């Protein structure tokens, strides 16, 4: 991330999410894989773009990281091999690899389950991006008539403390 750079998303092309099941005393954390891309309405995409932009443009809670591991099984290698021109099957396989890597890293019982959401698209400057979000579950209330109802497994609410975002932008100069 370039210091003080604003990321303005033009469009989101593809979205998929895999459920991350929390580690228990008897079972390690594992992903439940989804096999197809999600269909999002224009309004759904608009809200998703707003959530991502708010997270990645928040300079108080956003920071640069570099890849330590660039080996054959690393996220870096998977990202560089994917590229913008990849087909949907390769994109889905990449998202499943990302969910597997995320669940493998959640080796503590206190780390909550949630979703590993993977989205790609273009910034307003034309750069391709991939965004990987670990979204924790929340429970919220909804009021209908004279009663309150709990909505479970809600995620990506405006309460940004309940999700973490990895935002990867293709470098136009070297396509890395």
Protein backbone atom coordinates (compact mmCIF):
# COMPACT_ATOMS: atom_id res chain seq x y z
CA UNK A 1 0.00 0.00 0.00
CA UNK A 2 1.34 3.38 -0.92
CA UNK A 3 1.24 5.73 2.05
CA UNK A 4 -1.94 7.86 2.03
CA UNK A 5 -3.21 6.22 -1.18
CA UNK A 6 -6.98 5.99 -1.38
CA UNK A 7 -8.35 2.82 -2.92
CA UNK A 8 -11.46 3.59 -4.96
CA UNK A 9 -13.16 0.47 -6.26
CA UNK A 10 -14.80 0.73 -9.65
CA UNK A 11 -16.40 -2.72 -9.73
CA UNK A 12 -16.50 -6.12 -8.08
CA UNK A 13 -16.48 -8.96 -10.60
CA UNK A 14 -16.60 -12.20 -8.63
CA UNK A 15 -17.43 -13.11 -5.03
CA UNK A 16 -17.33 -16.43 -3.22
CA UNK A 17 -17.27 -17.33 0.47
CA UNK A 18 -16.34 -20.43 2.42
CA UNK A 19 -17.48 -21.09 5.98
CA UNK A 20 -14.64 -21.40 8.52
CA UNK A 21 -15.64 -23.73 11.36
CA UNK A 22 -14.08 -22.75 14.68
CA UNK A 23 -11.60 -25.10 16.34
CA UNK A 24 -12.96 -27.06 19.28
CA UNK A 25 -11.33 -29.25 21.92
CA UNK A 26 -11.77 -32.30 19.69
CA UNK A 27 -11.77 -30.95 16.10
CA UNK A 28 -9.29 -28.60 14.38
CA UNK A 29 -10.51 -25.55 12.51
CA UNK A 30 -11.59 -26.46 8.99
CA UNK A 31 -13.28 -24.84 5.97
CA UNK A 32 -16.62 -25.85 4.48
CA UNK A 33 -16.03 -25.12 0.81
CA UNK A 34 -18.52 -23.48 -1.52
CA UNK A 35 -18.36 -24.67 -5.13
CA UNK A 36 -19.76 -21.73 -7.11
CA UNK A 37 -19.60 -17.96 -7.35
CA UNK A 38 -22.20 -15.86 -5.55
CA UNK A 39 -24.76 -13.82 -7.44
CA UNK A 40 -24.89 -10.29 -6.05
CA UNK A 41 -27.33 -7.58 -7.01
CA UNK A 42 -26.10 -4.09 -7.84
CA UNK A 43 -27.15 -2.98 -4.34
CA UNK A 44 -25.30 -5.91 -2.73
CA UNK A 45 -22.13 -5.02 -4.66
CA UNK A 46 -22.49 -1.36 -3.67
CA UNK A 47 -22.61 -2.23 0.05
CA UNK A 48 -19.70 -4.70 -0.30
CA UNK A 49 -17.63 -2.03 -2.07
CA UNK A 50 -18.44 0.48 0.69
CA UNK A 51 -17.38 -2.00 3.41
CA UNK A 52 -14.10 -2.83 1.65
CA UNK A 53 -13.25 0.80 0.88
CA UNK A 54 -14.00 1.89 4.44
CA UNK A 55 -11.70 -0.83 5.80
CA UNK A 56 -8.75 -0.39 3.44
CA UNK A 57 -8.86 3.40 3.50
CA UNK A 58 -8.89 3.62 7.31
CA UNK A 59 -5.30 4.71 7.95
CA UNK A 60 -5.64 4.29 11.72
CA UNK A 61 -6.31 0.55 11.47
CA UNK A 62 -4.70 -0.29 8.13
CA UNK A 63 -1.05 -1.12 7.58
CA UNK A 64 1.33 -2.41 4.95
CA UNK A 65 2.59 -5.96 5.07
CA UNK A 66 4.99 -7.72 2.78
CA UNK A 67 5.19 -11.40 1.95
CA UNK A 68 7.76 -13.32 3.94
CA UNK A 69 7.01 -16.62 2.24
CA UNK A 70 7.19 -16.52 -1.56
CA UNK A 71 7.62 -20.28 -2.01
CA UNK A 72 5.58 -22.59 -4.22
CA UNK A 73 2.79 -23.14 -1.66
CA UNK A 74 2.61 -19.53 -0.45
CA UNK A 75 -0.27 -17.09 -0.81
CA UNK A 76 2.10 -14.85 -2.76
CA UNK A 77 2.65 -17.59 -5.35
CA UNK A 78 -1.09 -18.31 -5.58
CA UNK A 79 -1.88 -14.61 -6.09
CA UNK A 80 0.75 -14.11 -8.79
CA UNK A 81 -0.35 -17.23 -10.67
CA UNK A 82 -4.04 -16.33 -10.57
CA UNK A 83 -3.89 -13.09 -12.57
CA UNK A 84 -6.82 -11.11 -13.90
CA UNK A 85 -7.41 -13.31 -16.95
CA UNK A 86 -8.00 -16.50 -14.99
CA UNK A 87 -11.23 -18.37 -15.56
CA UNK A 88 -13.89 -18.87 -12.91
CA UNK A 89 -12.78 -22.43 -12.08
CA UNK A 90 -9.23 -21.24 -11.31
CA UNK A 91 -10.67 -18.38 -9.25
CA UNK A 92 -12.86 -20.76 -7.22
CA UNK A 93 -9.90 -23.10 -6.66
CA UNK A 94 -7.80 -20.13 -5.50
CA UNK A 95 -10.53 -19.07 -3.05
CA UNK A 96 -10.66 -22.61 -1.66
CA UNK A 97 -6.88 -22.60 -1.19
CA UNK A 98 -7.17 -19.26 0.65
CA UNK A 99 -9.89 -20.67 2.93
CA UNK A 100 -7.74 -23.73 3.62
CA UNK A 101 -4.73 -21.58 4.49
CA UNK A 102 -6.88 -19.41 6.75
CA UNK A 103 -8.32 -22.37 8.62
CA UNK A 104 -4.85 -23.93 8.98
CA UNK A 105 -3.63 -20.73 10.63
CA UNK A 106 -6.48 -20.68 13.17
CA UNK A 107 -4.86 -23.05 15.63
CA UNK A 108 -6.26 -21.45 18.80
CA UNK A 109 -9.68 -22.36 20.18
CA UNK A 110 -10.37 -18.69 20.99
CA UNK A 111 -10.30 -17.61 17.32
CA UNK A 112 -13.92 -17.47 16.15
CA UNK A 113 -15.32 -19.12 13.06
CA UNK A 114 -16.83 -17.10 10.27
CA UNK A 115 -16.46 -16.75 6.54
CA UNK A 116 -13.51 -16.44 4.21
CA UNK A 117 -14.89 -14.18 1.52
CA UNK A 118 -12.87 -13.66 -1.67
CA UNK A 119 -13.75 -10.88 -4.11
CA UNK A 120 -11.99 -9.47 -7.15
CA UNK A 121 -12.51 -6.51 -9.42
CA UNK A 122 -11.02 -3.31 -10.71
CA UNK A 123 -10.08 -0.04 -9.07
CA UNK A 124 -11.06 3.25 -10.69
CA UNK A 125 -7.48 3.53 -11.97
CA UNK A 126 -7.84 0.23 -13.83
CA UNK A 127 -5.73 -1.89 -11.48
CA UNK A 128 -6.95 -5.43 -10.75
CA UNK A 129 -7.44 -6.36 -7.10
CA UNK A 130 -8.22 -9.41 -5.03
CA UNK A 131 -9.65 -8.97 -1.57
CA UNK A 132 -9.69 -11.73 1.05
CA UNK A 133 -11.87 -11.07 4.08
CA UNK A 134 -12.08 -13.07 7.30
CA UNK A 135 -15.53 -12.13 8.59
CA UNK A 136 -16.48 -13.25 12.10
CA UNK A 137 -20.07 -14.19 12.85
CA UNK A 138 -22.22 -11.81 14.83
CA UNK A 139 -25.66 -12.06 16.36
CA UNK A 140 -27.90 -9.05 15.96
CA UNK A 141 -31.51 -8.23 16.69
CA UNK A 142 -34.25 -7.38 14.28
CA UNK A 143 -37.58 -5.89 15.36
CA UNK A 144 -40.81 -6.92 13.66
CA UNK A 145 -44.07 -5.55 14.96
CA UNK A 146 -43.94 -6.02 18.76
CA UNK A 147 -41.17 -8.60 18.98
CA UNK A 148 -37.42 -8.90 18.68
CA UNK A 149 -35.74 -11.68 16.77
CA UNK A 150 -32.11 -12.79 16.84
CA UNK A 151 -30.40 -13.03 13.47
CA UNK A 152 -27.49 -15.45 13.71
CA UNK A 153 -24.44 -15.84 11.49
CA UNK A 154 -24.55 -12.22 10.34
CA UNK A 155 -21.26 -10.95 8.93
CA UNK A 156 -19.68 -7.88 7.31
CA UNK A 157 -21.73 -5.46 9.35
CA UNK A 158 -20.47 -1.88 9.64
CA UNK A 159 -18.87 -2.95 12.95
CA UNK A 160 -15.47 -3.27 11.30
CA UNK A 161 -13.87 -4.93 14.33
CA UNK A 162 -15.56 -8.15 13.24
CA UNK A 163 -13.65 -8.61 10.01
CA UNK A 164 -10.11 -8.46 8.70
CA UNK A 165 -9.26 -7.56 5.11
CA UNK A 166 -6.32 -8.48 2.91
CA UNK A 167 -6.33 -6.22 -0.15
CA UNK A 168 -3.97 -7.14 -2.97
CA UNK A 169 -3.53 -4.81 -5.95
CA UNK A 170 -1.75 -5.82 -9.14
CA UNK A 171 1.27 -3.64 -9.85
CA UNK A 172 0.71 -2.31 -13.38
CA UNK A 173 4.42 -1.74 -13.96
CA UNK A 174 5.55 -5.34 -13.51
CA UNK A 175 2.20 -7.20 -13.37
CA UNK A 176 3.20 -8.54 -9.93
